[in-house]
Amino acid sequence: PAQSYQKVGLEVAVDTASPHKLIVMLFDGAVAAIHIAKFEMEAGEIAKKGASISKAIDIITNGLRASLDMNEGGELAERLAALYEYMAQRLLFANLKNSTAALDEVLELLNSLRSAWEQITPDQQAAA
């Protein structure tokens, strides 16, 4: 019952969120998946670790990277796309080598980007 309630709550949040808030939610989801993967890595839960890292990669590549407007975003979009690709590669490395340092590196990058994104208000986005 708790999972069903949580799932409905997330669906409602996604349905009612602004595009700006959806990006924040993607950052949060990727960060959470990496934290879980780190815990699972340390606990020796190999299959679960792999699933959590795959979830983070999916959010980064099919969520954050896919949300970039390469036509309108110019150099910034290109740099972010390259950074998201780098993060996905580091997560693959972390999975293969059980590297908590690589997980921490990606967490730091995601948290920096999330912080910068939060400082942009939707009004500033519309003006840009």
XYZ file of C-alpha atoms in Angstrom, residues 21-105:
85
model
C 10.489 21.631 -11.613
C 10.613 18.473 -13.769
C 14.327 19.052 -14.401
C 14.898 19.435 -10.651
C 13.033 16.163 -10.146
C 15.309 14.462 -12.697
C 18.388 15.695 -10.839
C 16.889 14.453 -7.564
C 16.093 11.048 -9.055
C 19.601 10.574 -10.426
C 21.190 11.644 -7.137
C 18.943 9.302 -5.153
C 19.723 6.369 -7.465
C 23.466 6.973 -7.055
C 23.189 7.182 -3.261
C 21.314 3.879 -3.275
C 23.911 2.345 -5.609
C 26.688 3.464 -3.273
C 24.969 1.823 -0.316
C 24.390 -1.360 -2.333
C 28.002 -1.356 -3.534
C 29.263 -1.152 0.032
C 26.851 -3.917 1.078
C 28.022 -6.215 -1.719
C 24.614 -6.249 -3.428
C 26.032 -6.494 -6.946
C 22.780 -6.974 -8.896
C 20.966 -4.230 -7.009
C 23.956 -1.890 -7.408
C 23.912 -2.480 -11.158
C 20.184 -1.784 -11.342
C 20.532 1.461 -9.385
C 23.435 2.661 -11.521
C 21.466 1.776 -14.664
C 18.558 3.831 -13.338
C 20.862 6.821 -12.773
C 22.316 6.473 -16.278
C 18.811 6.277 -17.730
C 17.739 9.437 -15.926
C 20.856 11.294 -17.061
C 20.778 10.177 -20.704
C 17.056 9.786 -21.370
C 15.911 12.533 -19.039
C 18.428 15.310 -18.554
C 20.331 14.933 -21.824
C 17.172 14.338 -23.855
C 15.628 17.514 -22.425
C 18.340 19.696 -23.953
C 17.284 21.837 -26.886
C 20.319 21.445 -29.127
C 18.956 23.940 -31.702
C 18.232 26.762 -29.264
C 20.771 25.890 -26.552
C 23.884 26.504 -28.595
C 27.250 25.964 -26.956
C 25.741 25.551 -23.484
C 23.551 22.658 -24.631
C 26.539 21.056 -26.379
C 28.660 21.313 -23.238
C 25.897 19.930 -21.047
C 25.353 17.039 -23.466
C 29.065 16.236 -23.288
C 29.000 16.474 -19.489
C 25.982 14.154 -19.266
C 27.787 11.676 -21.536
C 30.863 11.898 -19.309
C 28.714 11.214 -16.231
C 27.183 8.141 -17.877
C 30.670 6.850 -18.701
C 31.859 7.430 -15.129
C 28.826 5.561 -13.807
C 29.601 2.630 -16.105
C 33.159 2.689 -14.783
C 31.876 2.793 -11.192
C 29.692 -0.212 -11.879
C 32.476 -2.255 -13.471
C 35.197 -1.341 -10.955
C 33.060 -0.877 -7.810
C 34.416 2.656 -7.568
C 32.759 4.777 -4.913
C 35.080 7.612 -5.977
C 33.487 7.643 -9.446
C 30.024 7.673 -7.863
C 31.071 10.586 -5.652
C 32.428 12.456 -8.675
